[in-house]
C-alpha cells in the first residue's frame, strides 16, 4: 500500500540534543512538507521541498534543518537551537499543483525534557 | 497573502443532530479549499476539497461543504452526527500551483450520546 511513514511515533530527548525525525513516502510525490502542531494553534509549516536537493523555509524554520537527497525521503532535524521543540510533527506529500491534496503521515510526538 | 479562520475551537452536538463547522478564508487569488479530519495521535485525513466548478462538494463520511465566494466561506456540514465523528477538523486554503496549505486553528467536535 502506498503511503507516508513517519518514525518513530514517540520520541524522547534531553534538552540540548539534536534529534532527527524520519519521513518516507512511496507515493511518487514530488513535494514534501513538515508541519508542527501545537494545541490550539493548528498546523504551522516548517520546511517544504518540491524537488530533490532543494527546499524552502516555511513560517517557523528557525531551529530546524532538513535534507532532500532522495525523492522518497525528507528527514527533519530538530536542533538544540529550537527553543520549544516539544510538539507533534507531521510530514506530508503531494504532487505539484495546488489542487492536489496533501497526504499525511501519522506523526511523531517529540518530547524534550 | 492567505489566511483561514475557523469560528469556534470547540463544538458540541448531540448524536443525530446537524453538524456545522465554520470556516472563513482570505485569499487574493482564487483559492483551493480543503477540510481535513484528525483523530487523536494520528495524521490528517482529507474529507473533501473545492478547486473549481460546483460550489457544493461532497466528501467522505456524509460530510459536505459549500464554497460561497461572496461570503468568503467554506462551512462544513453533516445532517446527522455520529459518535464516530468526534475528532478535530481543520479547514485549509492553498494558492494555485504552490501545494502549500495554510491551516485554520482547528475545531474539536464533541458528539454527545
Short mmCIF file of C-alpha atoms in Angstrom, two decimals:
data_model
loop_
_atom_site.label_atom_id
_atom_site.label_comp_id
_atom_site.label_asym_id
_atom_site.label_seq_id
_atom_site.Cartn_x
_atom_site.Cartn_y
_atom_site.Cartn_z
CA UNK A 1 0.00 0.00 0.00
CA UNK A 2 1.22 3.48 -0.81
CA UNK A 3 1.61 5.95 1.96
CA UNK A 4 3.78 8.07 4.18
CA UNK A 5 5.71 6.52 7.03
CA UNK A 6 6.93 8.59 9.94
CA UNK A 7 9.16 7.10 12.57
CA UNK A 8 9.35 6.82 15.44
CA UNK A 9 5.82 7.53 16.67
CA UNK A 10 7.08 8.73 20.07
CA UNK A 11 10.49 10.26 20.72
CA UNK A 12 12.03 11.48 23.95
CA UNK A 13 15.18 13.58 24.15
CA UNK A 14 17.09 15.61 26.65
CA UNK A 15 17.37 19.34 26.17
CA UNK A 16 20.44 20.32 24.16
CA UNK A 17 20.43 17.24 21.93
CA UNK A 18 19.71 17.26 18.23
CA UNK A 19 17.14 14.75 17.03
CA UNK A 20 16.15 13.59 13.55
CA UNK A 21 12.61 12.62 12.57
CA UNK A 22 12.18 10.29 9.64
CA UNK A 23 9.66 10.66 6.82
CA UNK A 24 9.45 8.27 3.87
CA UNK A 25 6.84 8.16 1.10
CA UNK A 26 6.20 5.66 -1.68
CA UNK A 27 3.54 7.68 -3.46
CA UNK A 28 5.97 9.06 -6.04
CA UNK A 29 5.08 12.57 -4.90
CA UNK A 30 7.33 15.43 -5.88
CA UNK A 31 6.67 17.72 -2.94
CA UNK A 32 7.12 17.02 0.75
CA UNK A 33 6.33 19.13 3.79
CA UNK A 34 6.94 19.28 7.53
CA UNK A 35 4.33 20.78 9.82
CA UNK A 36 4.39 21.34 13.54
CA UNK A 37 1.18 21.01 15.53
CA UNK A 38 0.61 22.55 18.94
CA UNK A 39 -2.71 22.56 20.83
CA UNK A 40 -4.94 25.41 19.70
CA UNK A 41 -2.51 26.61 17.02
CA UNK A 42 -3.36 24.43 14.08
CA UNK A 43 -0.54 23.33 11.81
CA UNK A 44 2.41 25.55 11.03
CA UNK A 45 4.76 24.94 8.11
CA UNK A 46 8.40 24.33 9.00
CA UNK A 47 10.05 23.41 5.68
CA UNK A 48 9.00 22.13 2.32
CA UNK A 49 10.67 20.68 -0.75
CA UNK A 50 9.32 20.49 -4.27
CA UNK A 51 12.29 18.74 -5.85
CA UNK A 52 15.26 16.67 -4.82
CA UNK A 53 18.21 18.66 -3.43
CA UNK A 54 16.09 21.78 -2.97
CA UNK A 55 13.96 23.00 -0.07
CA UNK A 56 12.47 26.22 1.27
CA UNK A 57 11.81 27.61 4.71
CA UNK A 58 8.27 27.75 5.92
CA UNK A 59 6.83 30.03 8.56
CA UNK A 60 8.71 28.63 11.57
CA UNK A 61 12.02 27.25 10.22
CA UNK A 62 14.27 28.59 12.99
CA UNK A 63 15.90 25.78 14.94
CA UNK A 64 15.14 23.15 12.32
CA UNK A 65 17.00 21.72 9.34
CA UNK A 66 16.08 19.34 6.52
CA UNK A 67 17.59 17.48 3.60
CA UNK A 68 16.11 16.04 0.43
CA UNK A 69 18.69 13.70 -1.06
CA UNK A 70 16.10 11.26 -2.39
CA UNK A 71 12.61 11.82 -3.73
CA UNK A 72 11.18 9.40 -1.19
CA UNK A 73 12.78 10.82 1.92
CA UNK A 74 12.59 14.16 3.76
CA UNK A 75 14.12 13.91 7.26
CA UNK A 76 13.71 16.76 9.74
CA UNK A 77 16.35 17.57 12.34
CA UNK A 78 15.26 19.44 15.44
CA UNK A 79 18.35 21.20 16.69
CA UNK A 80 19.26 22.41 20.15
CA UNK A 81 18.57 25.94 18.88
CA UNK A 82 14.82 25.25 18.76
CA UNK A 83 13.52 26.84 21.96
CA UNK A 84 10.28 24.87 22.33
CA UNK A 85 10.76 21.58 20.50
CA UNK A 86 8.10 19.56 22.30
CA UNK A 87 5.28 19.14 19.78
CA UNK A 88 3.55 16.80 17.35
CA UNK A 89 5.33 16.75 13.97
CA UNK A 90 3.53 15.85 10.77
CA UNK A 91 5.05 15.04 7.42
CA UNK A 92 3.01 15.35 4.23
CA UNK A 93 3.47 14.96 0.50
CA UNK A 94 1.65 15.76 -2.72
CA UNK A 95 2.01 16.10 -6.45
CA UNK A 96 2.96 19.55 -7.63
CA UNK A 97 -0.11 21.63 -8.38
CA UNK A 98 -2.34 23.47 -5.96
CA UNK A 99 -5.43 21.30 -6.32
CA UNK A 100 -3.72 18.10 -5.25
CA UNK A 101 -4.48 17.34 -1.61
CA UNK A 102 -1.77 16.72 0.94
CA UNK A 103 -1.33 13.18 2.17
CA UNK A 104 -0.18 12.97 5.77
CA UNK A 105 1.83 10.53 7.81
CA UNK A 106 0.68 9.55 11.29
CA UNK A 107 3.05 11.93 13.01
CA UNK A 108 5.86 11.83 15.54
CA UNK A 109 5.30 13.14 19.04
CA UNK A 110 8.54 14.64 20.32
CA UNK A 111 9.04 15.34 23.99
CA UNK A 112 12.13 17.21 25.13
CA UNK A 113 12.88 17.48 28.84
CA UNK B 1 -1.45 36.52 1.47
CA UNK B 2 -3.88 33.85 2.54
CA UNK B 3 -5.43 33.02 5.88
CA UNK B 4 -8.10 30.81 7.39
CA UNK B 5 -10.34 31.44 10.39
CA UNK B 6 -12.33 28.67 11.99
CA UNK B 7 -15.07 30.03 14.22
CA UNK B 8 -15.31 28.06 17.43
CA UNK B 9 -12.46 25.98 18.77
CA UNK B 10 -14.95 23.52 20.31
CA UNK B 11 -18.35 22.48 19.01
CA UNK B 12 -20.64 20.08 20.85
CA UNK B 13 -23.66 18.38 19.29
CA UNK B 14 -25.94 15.52 20.21
CA UNK B 15 -25.85 12.31 18.25
CA UNK B 16 -28.22 12.66 15.29
CA UNK B 17 -28.08 16.45 15.27
CA UNK B 18 -26.80 18.69 12.49
CA UNK B 19 -23.07 19.34 12.42
CA UNK B 20 -21.95 22.80 11.27
CA UNK B 21 -18.29 23.77 11.42
CA UNK B 22 -17.49 27.26 10.21
CA UNK B 23 -14.57 28.33 8.06
CA UNK B 24 -13.83 31.72 6.53
CA UNK B 25 -10.83 32.39 4.33
CA UNK B 26 -8.91 35.28 2.94
CA UNK B 27 -7.18 35.00 -0.41
CA UNK B 28 -6.06 37.46 -3.06
CA UNK B 29 -6.26 34.77 -5.73
CA UNK B 30 -8.91 32.12 -6.43
CA UNK B 31 -8.48 29.66 -3.60
CA UNK B 32 -8.38 25.94 -3.35
CA UNK B 33 -10.15 24.90 -0.14
CA UNK B 34 -9.89 21.73 1.91
CA UNK B 35 -11.35 20.13 5.02
CA UNK B 36 -9.32 17.57 6.93
CA UNK B 37 -10.18 15.43 9.95
CA UNK B 38 -7.73 14.29 12.62
CA UNK B 39 -8.29 11.56 15.18
CA UNK B 40 -6.14 11.54 18.34
CA UNK B 41 -2.44 10.92 17.75
CA UNK B 42 -2.93 10.41 14.03
CA UNK B 43 -2.25 12.33 10.87
CA UNK B 44 -4.82 14.31 8.91
CA UNK B 45 -7.25 12.67 6.51
CA UNK B 46 -8.84 14.55 3.64
CA UNK B 47 -12.61 14.93 3.95
CA UNK B 48 -13.27 16.99 0.84
CA UNK B 49 -11.86 19.70 -1.38
CA UNK B 50 -13.02 22.53 -3.59
CA UNK B 51 -10.94 23.57 -6.58
CA UNK B 52 -13.21 24.79 -9.37
CA UNK B 53 -16.67 24.02 -10.67
CA UNK B 54 -19.59 23.02 -8.49
CA UNK B 55 -19.63 25.01 -5.28
CA UNK B 56 -21.28 22.28 -3.21
CA UNK B 57 -18.78 19.49 -2.68
CA UNK B 58 -19.45 16.15 -1.08
CA UNK B 59 -16.87 14.25 0.87
CA UNK B 60 -16.40 11.09 2.83
CA UNK B 61 -18.45 10.02 5.84
CA UNK B 62 -21.51 12.06 4.77
CA UNK B 63 -19.84 15.46 5.06
CA UNK B 64 -20.29 18.26 2.55
CA UNK B 65 -19.20 21.88 2.22
CA UNK B 66 -20.32 24.83 0.15
CA UNK B 67 -17.96 27.40 -1.32
CA UNK B 68 -19.52 30.87 -1.06
CA UNK B 69 -17.28 33.41 -2.71
CA UNK B 70 -19.40 36.41 -1.68
CA UNK B 71 -19.11 35.38 1.96
CA UNK B 72 -15.54 34.01 1.68
CA UNK B 73 -16.78 30.94 3.50
CA UNK B 74 -16.42 27.19 3.21
CA UNK B 75 -18.51 25.76 6.06
CA UNK B 76 -18.59 22.02 6.70
CA UNK B 77 -21.89 20.28 7.40
CA UNK B 78 -23.31 16.86 8.10
CA UNK B 79 -27.04 16.28 8.53
CA UNK B 80 -26.80 13.78 11.36
CA UNK B 81 -23.85 13.43 13.73
CA UNK B 82 -22.49 10.04 14.67
CA UNK B 83 -20.37 9.23 17.69
CA UNK B 84 -17.51 8.32 15.36
CA UNK B 85 -17.45 11.91 14.03
CA UNK B 86 -15.85 13.12 17.25
CA UNK B 87 -12.45 14.44 16.16
CA UNK B 88 -10.60 17.62 15.29
CA UNK B 89 -11.40 19.28 11.99
CA UNK B 90 -9.15 21.60 10.02
CA UNK B 91 -10.02 23.94 7.19
CA UNK B 92 -7.19 24.86 4.83
CA UNK B 93 -6.57 27.09 1.83
CA UNK B 94 -3.88 26.95 -0.79
CA UNK B 95 -2.78 29.18 -3.61
CA UNK B 96 -2.87 27.64 -7.03
CA UNK B 97 0.21 25.70 -8.07
CA UNK B 98 2.10 26.05 -4.81
CA UNK B 99 0.97 22.99 -2.92
CA UNK B 100 1.37 24.94 0.32
CA UNK B 101 -1.61 24.77 2.62
CA UNK B 102 -2.49 27.38 5.22
CA UNK B 103 -4.47 25.79 8.03
CA UNK B 104 -7.04 27.16 10.40
CA UNK B 105 -6.59 26.59 14.11
CA UNK B 106 -8.92 23.62 14.16
CA UNK B 107 -12.32 22.84 15.66
CA UNK B 108 -12.80 19.97 18.07
CA UNK B 109 -16.14 18.29 17.54
CA UNK B 110 -17.71 16.55 20.52
CA UNK B 111 -20.69 14.25 19.94
CA UNK B 112 -22.86 13.53 22.96
CA UNK B 113 -25.00 10.40 23.18
#
